[in-house]
GROMACS .gro file of C-alpha atoms in nm:
model
  305
    1MET     CA    1  11.635   7.828   8.438
    2LEU     CA    2  11.774   7.923   8.779
    3ASP     CA    3  11.659   7.629   8.988
    4GLN     CA    4  11.860   7.519   9.291
    5GLU     CA    5  12.037   7.240   9.100
    6THR     CA    6  12.153   7.481   8.830
    7LEU     CA    7  12.273   7.732   9.091
    8ARG     CA    8  12.472   7.464   9.273
    9THR     CA    9  12.624   7.344   8.947
   10PHE     CA   10  12.728   7.693   8.842
   11ILE     CA   11  12.878   7.775   9.184
   12SER     CA   12  13.071   7.446   9.194
   13VAL     CA   13  13.225   7.505   8.851
   14ALA     CA   14  13.314   7.863   8.948
   15GLU     CA   15  13.476   7.755   9.275
   16THR     CA   16  13.668   7.455   9.135
   17GLU     CA   17  13.748   7.615   8.796
   18SER     CA   18  13.687   7.278   8.641
   19PHE     CA   19  13.393   7.083   8.499
   20SER     CA   20  13.545   6.752   8.610
   21ARG     CA   21  13.616   6.864   8.966
   22ALA     CA   22  13.267   7.011   8.991
   23ALA     CA   23  13.129   6.679   8.867
   24GLU     CA   24  13.320   6.493   9.141
   25ARG     CA   25  13.188   6.734   9.406
   26LEU     CA   26  12.828   6.695   9.289
   27TYR     CA   27  12.848   6.321   9.205
   28LYS     CA   28  12.755   6.389   8.842
   29THR     CA   29  12.923   6.315   8.510
   30THR     CA   30  13.139   6.580   8.349
   31ALA     CA   31  12.912   6.576   8.044
   32THR     CA   32  12.608   6.651   8.265
   33ILE     CA   33  12.784   6.945   8.426
   34SER     CA   34  12.905   7.081   8.091
   35TYR     CA   35  12.560   7.050   7.935
   36ARG     CA   36  12.388   7.224   8.228
   37ILE     CA   37  12.631   7.516   8.211
   38LYS     CA   38  12.582   7.538   7.831
   39LEU     CA   39  12.203   7.563   7.880
   40LEU     CA   40  12.250   7.824   8.152
   41GLU     CA   41  12.466   8.041   7.926
   42GLU     CA   42  12.210   8.012   7.647
   43ASP     CA   43  11.930   8.113   7.883
   44MET     CA   44  12.133   8.405   8.017
   45GLY     CA   45  12.239   8.517   7.671
   46ALA     CA   46  12.597   8.565   7.791
   47ALA     CA   47  12.916   8.363   7.827
   48LEU     CA   48  12.978   8.289   8.194
   49PHE     CA   49  13.310   8.107   8.164
   50THR     CA   50  13.624   8.140   7.957
   51ARG     CA   51  13.730   7.785   7.871
   52THR     CA   52  14.086   7.661   7.816
   53THR     CA   53  14.221   7.309   7.784
   54ARG     CA   54  14.313   7.303   8.152
   55SER     CA   55  14.059   7.520   8.333
   56VAL     CA   56  13.757   7.742   8.315
   57THR     CA   57  13.751   8.094   8.459
   58LEU     CA   58  13.466   8.335   8.514
   59THR     CA   59  13.391   8.614   8.270
   60PRO     CA   60  13.281   8.952   8.414
   61ALA     CA   61  12.920   8.838   8.365
   62GLY     CA   62  13.003   8.513   8.541
   63MET     CA   63  13.157   8.694   8.837
   64HIS     CA   64  12.843   8.903   8.873
   65LEU     CA   65  12.621   8.597   8.852
   66LEU     CA   66  12.834   8.414   9.113
   67THR     CA   67  12.768   8.687   9.370
   68GLN     CA   68  12.396   8.679   9.298
   69ALA     CA   69  12.378   8.299   9.280
   70ARG     CA   70  12.529   8.255   9.625
   71GLU     CA   71  12.273   8.498   9.769
   72TRP     CA   72  11.980   8.335   9.586
   73LEU     CA   73  12.081   7.985   9.689
   74ALA     CA   74  12.125   8.088  10.052
   75TRP     CA   75  11.781   8.251  10.044
   76LEU     CA   76  11.615   7.950   9.880
   77GLU     CA   77  11.765   7.717  10.140
   78SER     CA   78  11.649   7.938  10.426
   79VAL     CA   79  11.289   7.984  10.305
   80PRO     CA   80  11.136   7.676  10.476
   81GLY     CA   81  11.282   7.777  10.813
   82GLU     CA   82  11.174   8.139  10.766
   83LEU     CA   83  10.818   8.037  10.680
   84GLN     CA   84  10.799   7.809  10.984
   85GLN     CA   85  10.929   8.093  11.201
   86VAL     CA   86  10.663   8.330  11.061
   87ASN     CA   87  10.391   8.074  11.134
   88ASP     CA   88  10.524   8.048  11.490
   89GLY     CA   89  10.481   8.423  11.544
   90VAL     CA   90  10.849   8.512  11.523
   91GLU     CA   91  10.943   8.841  11.359
   92ARG     CA   92  11.146   8.845  11.037
   93GLN     CA   93  11.329   9.158  11.160
   94VAL     CA   94  11.367   9.319  11.500
   95ASN     CA   95  11.504   9.675  11.526
   96ILE     CA   96  11.632   9.775  11.871
   97VAL     CA   97  11.739  10.124  11.977
   98VAL     CA   98  11.967  10.169  12.279
   99ASN     CA   99  12.019  10.481  12.486
  100ASN     CA  100  12.376  10.612  12.461
  101LEU     CA  101  12.402  10.596  12.843
  102LEU     CA  102  12.326  10.221  12.846
  103TYR     CA  103  12.506  10.125  12.526
  104ASP     CA  104  12.778   9.868  12.578
  105ALA     CA  105  12.935   9.664  12.296
  106THR     CA  106  12.976   9.355  12.513
  107ALA     CA  107  12.614   9.377  12.630
  108ILE     CA  108  12.496   9.401  12.268
  109ALA     CA  109  12.705   9.099  12.168
  110ARG     CA  110  12.583   8.892  12.462
  111LEU     CA  111  12.218   8.964  12.386
  112LEU     CA  112  12.275   8.896  12.016
  113ALA     CA  113  12.437   8.561  12.094
  114TRP     CA  114  12.128   8.464  12.294
  115LEU     CA  115  11.885   8.585  12.027
  116THR     CA  116  12.055   8.442  11.720
  117GLN     CA  117  12.076   8.101  11.881
  118ARG     CA  118  11.697   8.097  11.920
  119TYR     CA  119  11.587   8.293  11.614
  120ARG     CA  120  11.817   8.186  11.330
  121PHE     CA  121  11.613   8.350  11.055
  122THR     CA  122  11.543   8.684  11.225
  123GLN     CA  123  11.751   8.986  11.128
  124PHE     CA  124  11.850   9.209  11.419
  125HIS     CA  125  11.937   9.577  11.380
  126PHE     CA  126  12.073   9.788  11.669
  127SER     CA  127  12.087  10.168  11.677
  128ARG     CA  128  12.250  10.398  11.934
  129GLN     CA  129  12.064  10.722  12.011
  130ILE     CA  130  12.076  11.004  12.266
  131TYR     CA  131  11.807  11.148  12.499
  132MET     CA  132  11.480  11.205  12.310
  133GLY     CA  133  11.637  11.049  12.003
  134VAL     CA  134  11.562  10.711  12.163
  135TRP     CA  135  11.189  10.792  12.177
  136ASP     CA  136  11.203  10.944  11.829
  137THR     CA  137  11.356  10.630  11.679
  138LEU     CA  138  11.106  10.401  11.852
  139LEU     CA  139  10.802  10.606  11.750
  140HIS     CA  140  10.895  10.709  11.396
  141ASP     CA  141  11.161  10.478  11.248
  142GLY     CA  142  10.996  10.137  11.258
  143PHE     CA  143  11.180  10.012  11.566
  144SER     CA  144  11.023   9.741  11.782
  145LEU     CA  145  11.192   9.799  12.116
  146ALA     CA  146  11.395  10.064  12.299
  147ILE     CA  147  11.641  10.003  12.582
  148GLY     CA  148  11.652  10.321  12.789
  149VAL     CA  149  11.378  10.566  12.691
  150THR     CA  150  11.365  10.867  12.923
  151GLY     CA  151  11.096  10.872  13.191
  152THR     CA  152  10.841  10.622  13.315
  153GLU     CA  153  10.538  10.738  13.114
  154PRO     CA  154  10.477  10.624  12.754
  155LEU     CA  155  10.453  10.883  12.476
  156SER     CA  156  10.198  10.666  12.292
  157GLU     CA  157   9.908  10.450  12.407
  158THR     CA  158  10.045  10.163  12.196
  159ILE     CA  159  10.374  10.161  12.391
  160ALA     CA  160  10.437   9.954  12.705
  161LEU     CA  161  10.706  10.045  12.958
  162GLU     CA  162  10.917   9.853  13.208
  163PRO     CA  163  11.116  10.079  13.447
  164LEU     CA  164  11.484   9.990  13.447
  165GLY     CA  165  11.622  10.223  13.713
  166GLU     CA  166  11.774  10.569  13.742
  167VAL     CA  167  12.096  10.734  13.631
  168GLU     CA  168  12.255  10.925  13.920
  169TRP     CA  169  12.462  11.226  13.812
  170LEU     CA  170  12.782  11.382  13.948
  171PHE     CA  171  12.919  11.721  13.850
  172VAL     CA  172  13.280  11.668  13.738
  173MET     CA  173  13.592  11.837  13.606
  174ALA     CA  174  13.962  11.765  13.569
  175PRO     CA  175  14.169  11.783  13.891
  176ASP     CA  176  14.372  12.077  13.752
  177HIS     CA  177  14.066  12.271  13.636
  178PRO     CA  178  14.053  12.630  13.772
  179LEU     CA  179  13.712  12.560  13.931
  180ASN     CA  180  13.849  12.278  14.143
  181GLN     CA  181  13.836  12.459  14.478
  182PRO     CA  182  13.768  12.205  14.756
  183GLY     CA  183  13.529  12.332  15.019
  184VAL     CA  184  13.409  12.626  14.807
  185LEU     CA  185  13.047  12.633  14.685
  186LEU     CA  186  13.074  12.745  14.326
  187THR     CA  187  12.839  13.014  14.200
  188GLU     CA  188  12.663  13.021  13.863
  189ALA     CA  189  12.873  13.322  13.767
  190GLN     CA  190  13.190  13.117  13.820
  191LEU     CA  191  13.052  12.814  13.635
  192ARG     CA  192  12.938  13.023  13.338
  193ARG     CA  193  13.296  13.123  13.261
  194TYR     CA  194  13.385  12.769  13.145
  195PRO     CA  195  13.233  12.555  12.868
  196ALA     CA  196  12.981  12.282  12.936
  197VAL     CA  197  13.058  11.956  12.754
  198ASN     CA  198  12.743  11.786  12.626
  199VAL     CA  199  12.634  11.505  12.397
  200GLU     CA  200  12.372  11.638  12.156
  201ASP     CA  201  12.021  11.495  12.160
  202THR     CA  202  11.965  11.296  11.837
  203ALA     CA  203  11.589  11.361  11.818
  204ARG     CA  204  11.466  11.478  11.480
  205THR     CA  205  11.089  11.498  11.529
  206LEU     CA  206  11.058  11.543  11.905
  207THR     CA  207  11.197  11.844  12.092
  208LYS     CA  208  11.565  11.809  12.174
  209ARG     CA  209  11.681  11.834  12.534
  210VAL     CA  210  11.997  12.000  12.664
  211ALA     CA  211  12.162  11.800  12.943
  212TRP     CA  212  12.308  12.096  13.134
  213ARG     CA  213  12.408  12.445  13.030
  214LEU     CA  214  12.364  12.779  13.203
  215PRO     CA  215  12.224  13.079  13.012
  216GLY     CA  216  12.506  13.246  12.823
  217GLN     CA  217  12.748  12.958  12.885
  218LYS     CA  218  12.960  12.826  12.598
  219GLU     CA  219  12.878  12.468  12.499
  220ILE     CA  220  13.101  12.201  12.346
  221ILE     CA  221  12.911  11.927  12.162
  222VAL     CA  222  13.064  11.579  12.134
  223PRO     CA  223  12.917  11.269  11.964
  224ASP     CA  224  12.905  11.021  12.252
  225ILE     CA  225  12.951  10.965  12.625
  226GLU     CA  226  13.303  10.825  12.579
  227THR     CA  227  13.421  11.149  12.415
  228LYS     CA  228  13.247  11.353  12.684
  229ILE     CA  229  13.435  11.166  12.958
  230ALA     CA  230  13.765  11.215  12.774
  231ALA     CA  231  13.693  11.588  12.731
  232HIS     CA  232  13.631  11.631  13.103
  233MET     CA  233  13.952  11.444  13.186
  234ALA     CA  234  14.143  11.669  12.942
  235GLY     CA  235  14.012  11.977  13.123
  236VAL     CA  236  13.823  12.113  12.821
  237GLY     CA  237  13.499  12.172  13.006
  238ILE     CA  238  13.266  12.089  13.294
  239GLY     CA  239  12.937  11.909  13.334
  240PHE     CA  240  12.752  11.606  13.464
  241LEU     CA  241  12.835  11.239  13.415
  242PRO     CA  242  12.664  10.921  13.537
  243ARG     CA  243  12.803  10.824  13.876
  244SER     CA  244  12.867  10.465  13.767
  245LEU     CA  245  13.086  10.583  13.479
  246CYS     CA  246  13.283  10.857  13.652
  247GLN     CA  247  13.322  10.720  14.008
  248PRO     CA  248  13.612  10.489  13.912
  249LEU     CA  249  13.787  10.787  13.751
  250ILE     CA  250  13.724  10.995  14.062
  251ASP     CA  251  13.872  10.715  14.273
  252GLN     CA  252  14.177  10.720  14.044
  253GLN     CA  253  14.198  11.101  14.078
  254ALA     CA  254  14.151  11.141  13.701
  255LEU     CA  255  13.836  11.346  13.773
  256VAL     CA  256  13.698  11.537  14.070
  257SER     CA  257  13.335  11.600  14.162
  258CYS     CA  258  13.174  11.887  14.347
  259THR     CA  259  12.834  12.027  14.439
  260ILE     CA  260  12.691  12.320  14.244
  261PRO     CA  261  12.382  12.534  14.322
  262SER     CA  262  12.151  12.334  14.092
  263MET     CA  263  12.241  11.967  14.093
  264ARG     CA  264  12.095  11.745  13.822
  265PRO     CA  265  11.825  11.511  13.957
  266PRO     CA  266  11.839  11.135  13.882
  267SER     CA  267  11.709  11.037  13.537
  268PRO     CA  268  11.466  10.741  13.523
  269LEU     CA  269  11.505  10.517  13.219
  270SER     CA  270  11.271  10.246  13.092
  271LEU     CA  271  11.242   9.961  12.849
  272ALA     CA  272  10.974  10.042  12.588
  273TRP     CA  273  10.812   9.835  12.315
  274HIS     CA  274  10.519   9.842  12.073
  275THR     CA  275  10.238   9.626  12.211
  276HIS     CA  276  10.041   9.594  11.886
  277HIS     CA  277  10.308   9.409  11.686
  278ALA     CA  278  10.533   9.246  11.944
  279GLY     CA  279  10.632   8.898  11.826
  280LYS     CA  280  10.809   8.622  12.012
  281ALA     CA  281  11.158   8.771  11.989
  282VAL     CA  282  11.052   9.107  12.135
  283THR     CA  283  10.843   8.931  12.401
  284ASP     CA  284  11.148   8.725  12.499
  285ILE     CA  285  11.369   9.035  12.526
  286VAL     CA  286  11.110   9.203  12.748
  287ARG     CA  287  11.099   8.893  12.968
  288LEU     CA  288  11.479   8.898  13.003
  289PHE     CA  289  11.464   9.255  13.134
  290GLN     CA  290  11.162   9.194  13.358
  291GLN     CA  291  11.337   8.898  13.519
  292ARG     CA  292  11.677   9.074  13.522
  293GLN     CA  293  11.839   8.777  13.350
  294PRO     CA  294  12.221   8.762  13.304
  295GLU     CA  295  12.186   8.803  12.926
  296ILE     CA  296  12.089   9.171  12.967
  297SER     CA  297  12.282   9.263  13.283
  298GLY     CA  298  12.540   9.461  13.086
  299PHE     CA  299  12.278   9.722  12.996
  300LEU     CA  300  12.196   9.793  13.360
  301THR     CA  301  12.540   9.869  13.505
  302THR     CA  302  12.491  10.246  13.463
  303LEU     CA  303  12.165  10.240  13.658
  304ASP     CA  304  12.071  10.256  14.026
  305GLY     CA  305  11.765  10.066  14.143
   0.00000   0.00000   0.00000
């Protein structure tokens, strides 16, 4: 009923709006095309085309079938390659979670270009998470690999880690912020008077972490690191930013940094992956990071070491 030949015939008639033009495309006779469509409509129990003397157009049922037919035909044509890939130990789908601090659209695209060239039938899904949300996604959401989990110790015995480096933090504010007093060591009492700008941890199962906030201090929550940087530049609040992200803005005098009584220590980040079901694609990504290949360099620009 819906073999590949019938699907191709139906799609050709729908696209050309003509039995004769579809016949020319498929190197068949017009009568053969017309008969095959007639049998298809009988099998479906619905008219798929409205016929006139000059053209044929899709009915609502035909439009629905066209969408499905294109998907079915694409799937049928990809099956041999997918099966060969499965036999070769390549995953059908690879889910990758990236720490907000390391997330970079160009880095994602560059890695995807490398992966899709080698694994044509694998579906890749990227997610962006924050702090313990990266661990949470890796452990509980069916993800294969995480770029930038916090720490250097695995939270599960089935997880392997590869240290990536550390994020060095600077305490920043806008140049016209009232706390910008060069040469003055700020006290916690002074700092507490102004809001801390933070990106909220996206963990759902694991305990959330707060980046920096003093007891009793107002907190402003923003969705990502880009908004946090913009908020600091606008003078809305104070807090820590990765040195690699804020140093250019400090050099441009769009931000200023200072030392406070309790400076934030560097944050080690690691690559993490499930060892018990790592296929070839995940293994190749791990190798890229272990060898610090150019394809993944964009993820490491925020890190020191």
